[in-house]
Short mmCIF file of C-alpha atoms in Angstrom, two decimals:
data_model
loop_
_atom_site.label_atom_id
_atom_site.label_comp_id
_atom_site.label_asym_id
_atom_site.label_seq_id
_atom_site.Cartn_x
_atom_site.Cartn_y
_atom_site.Cartn_z
CA MET A 238 -24.51 -13.57 -5.68
CA LEU A 239 -23.71 -9.68 -6.00
CA ALA A 240 -19.91 -10.01 -5.30
CA CYS A 241 -19.86 -12.84 -8.19
CA MET A 242 -21.46 -10.37 -10.61
CA VAL A 243 -19.00 -7.46 -9.69
CA GLY A 244 -16.17 -9.92 -9.86
CA THR A 245 -17.05 -11.03 -13.35
CA ALA A 246 -17.03 -7.39 -14.26
CA GLN A 247 -14.86 -5.18 -12.55
CA GLY A 248 -11.14 -6.01 -14.10
CA GLY A 249 -13.06 -5.14 -17.53
CA LEU A 250 -14.66 -2.37 -16.55
CA GLN A 251 -11.64 -0.74 -14.68
CA ALA A 252 -9.32 -1.20 -17.68
CA LEU A 253 -11.82 0.25 -20.04
CA SER A 254 -12.23 3.53 -17.77
CA ARG A 255 -8.63 3.93 -17.62
CA SER A 256 -8.48 3.56 -21.29
CA MET A 257 -11.02 6.20 -21.72
CA PHE A 258 -10.18 8.64 -19.33
CA GLY A 259 -6.67 8.63 -20.79
CA LYS A 260 -8.17 9.33 -24.01
CA LEU A 261 -9.81 12.17 -22.57
CA VAL A 262 -6.61 13.81 -20.98
CA PRO A 263 -5.11 16.95 -22.97
CA GLU A 264 -1.57 16.13 -24.13
CA GLY A 265 1.05 17.06 -21.36
CA LYS A 266 -1.50 16.68 -18.51
CA THR A 267 -1.11 12.87 -17.94
CA ASN A 268 0.08 13.12 -14.63
CA GLU A 269 -2.05 15.73 -13.16
CA PHE A 270 -4.90 14.00 -14.65
CA PHE A 271 -4.36 10.59 -13.28
CA GLY A 272 -2.83 11.81 -9.97
CA ILE A 273 -6.67 13.12 -9.31
CA TYR A 274 -8.14 10.16 -10.87
CA ASN A 275 -6.42 8.17 -8.36
CA VAL A 276 -6.89 10.69 -5.29
CA PHE A 277 -10.84 10.60 -6.29
CA GLY A 278 -10.48 6.57 -6.66
CA LYS A 279 -9.34 6.09 -2.74
CA PHE A 280 -11.76 8.56 -1.61
CA SER A 281 -14.66 6.76 -3.24
CA SER A 282 -13.69 3.81 -1.85
CA ILE A 283 -13.86 5.40 1.74
CA ILE A 284 -16.89 6.93 1.04
CA GLY A 285 -18.92 3.88 -0.31
CA ILE A 286 -17.50 1.71 2.75
CA THR A 287 -18.71 4.53 5.24
CA LEU A 288 -21.98 5.06 3.71
CA LEU A 289 -22.54 1.11 3.36
CA GLY A 290 -21.62 1.17 7.37
CA ILE A 291 -23.97 4.23 8.31
CA ILE A 292 -27.05 2.97 6.44
CA THR A 293 -26.69 -0.27 7.86
CA GLN A 294 -26.04 0.73 11.47
CA LEU A 295 -29.30 3.36 11.10
CA THR A 296 -31.69 0.83 9.48
CA GLY A 297 -30.28 -2.60 11.15
CA ASN A 298 -30.24 -4.06 7.36
CA SER A 299 -27.40 -4.48 5.05
CA LEU A 300 -29.64 -4.71 2.30
CA ASN A 301 -30.41 -1.18 2.73
CA GLY A 302 -26.64 -0.58 3.08
CA VAL A 303 -26.21 -1.94 -0.77
CA PHE A 304 -29.25 0.08 -1.84
CA GLY A 305 -27.40 3.32 -0.77
CA LEU A 306 -24.30 1.94 -2.92
CA ILE A 307 -26.48 1.48 -6.13
CA ILE A 308 -28.02 4.68 -5.56
CA LEU A 309 -24.38 5.78 -6.06
CA PHE A 310 -24.06 3.66 -9.34
CA ILE A 311 -26.89 5.26 -10.56
CA ILE A 312 -25.83 9.07 -9.71
CA GLY A 313 -22.25 7.66 -11.63
CA GLY A 314 -24.11 6.28 -14.56
CA ALA A 315 -26.13 9.72 -15.08
CA LEU A 316 -23.31 11.85 -14.94
CA LEU A 317 -21.47 9.24 -17.63
CA LEU A 318 -24.25 9.75 -20.14
CA GLY A 319 -23.11 13.48 -20.38
CA VAL A 320 -19.70 12.41 -21.49
CA LYS A 321 -19.22 13.03 -25.37
CA GLU A 322 -16.74 10.74 -27.10
CA ASP A 323 -16.70 12.90 -30.31
CA GLY A 324 -13.61 14.77 -29.68
CA VAL A 325 -11.85 12.07 -28.27
CA LYS A 326 -8.10 11.46 -29.76
CA GLY A 327 -6.69 8.21 -30.79
#
């Protein structure tokens, strides 16, 4: 069920995040900023799977591992609340 919910929204959310990030990037610094964006994307995919595996191994329940990922999403959402779009060009 969770995979279906993520699958229906993931493509659109990724496109929106890249679009907003592109608007926030300073002129002439696009390559550097998108390079960092991609590195953090790869890093987060490794950290997420590792966290899921470690929590599942420690607790013996894969649902607890998913809750660990939900905590990461909550932290990310809280960080995004501080982003101001007022100065966004475009």
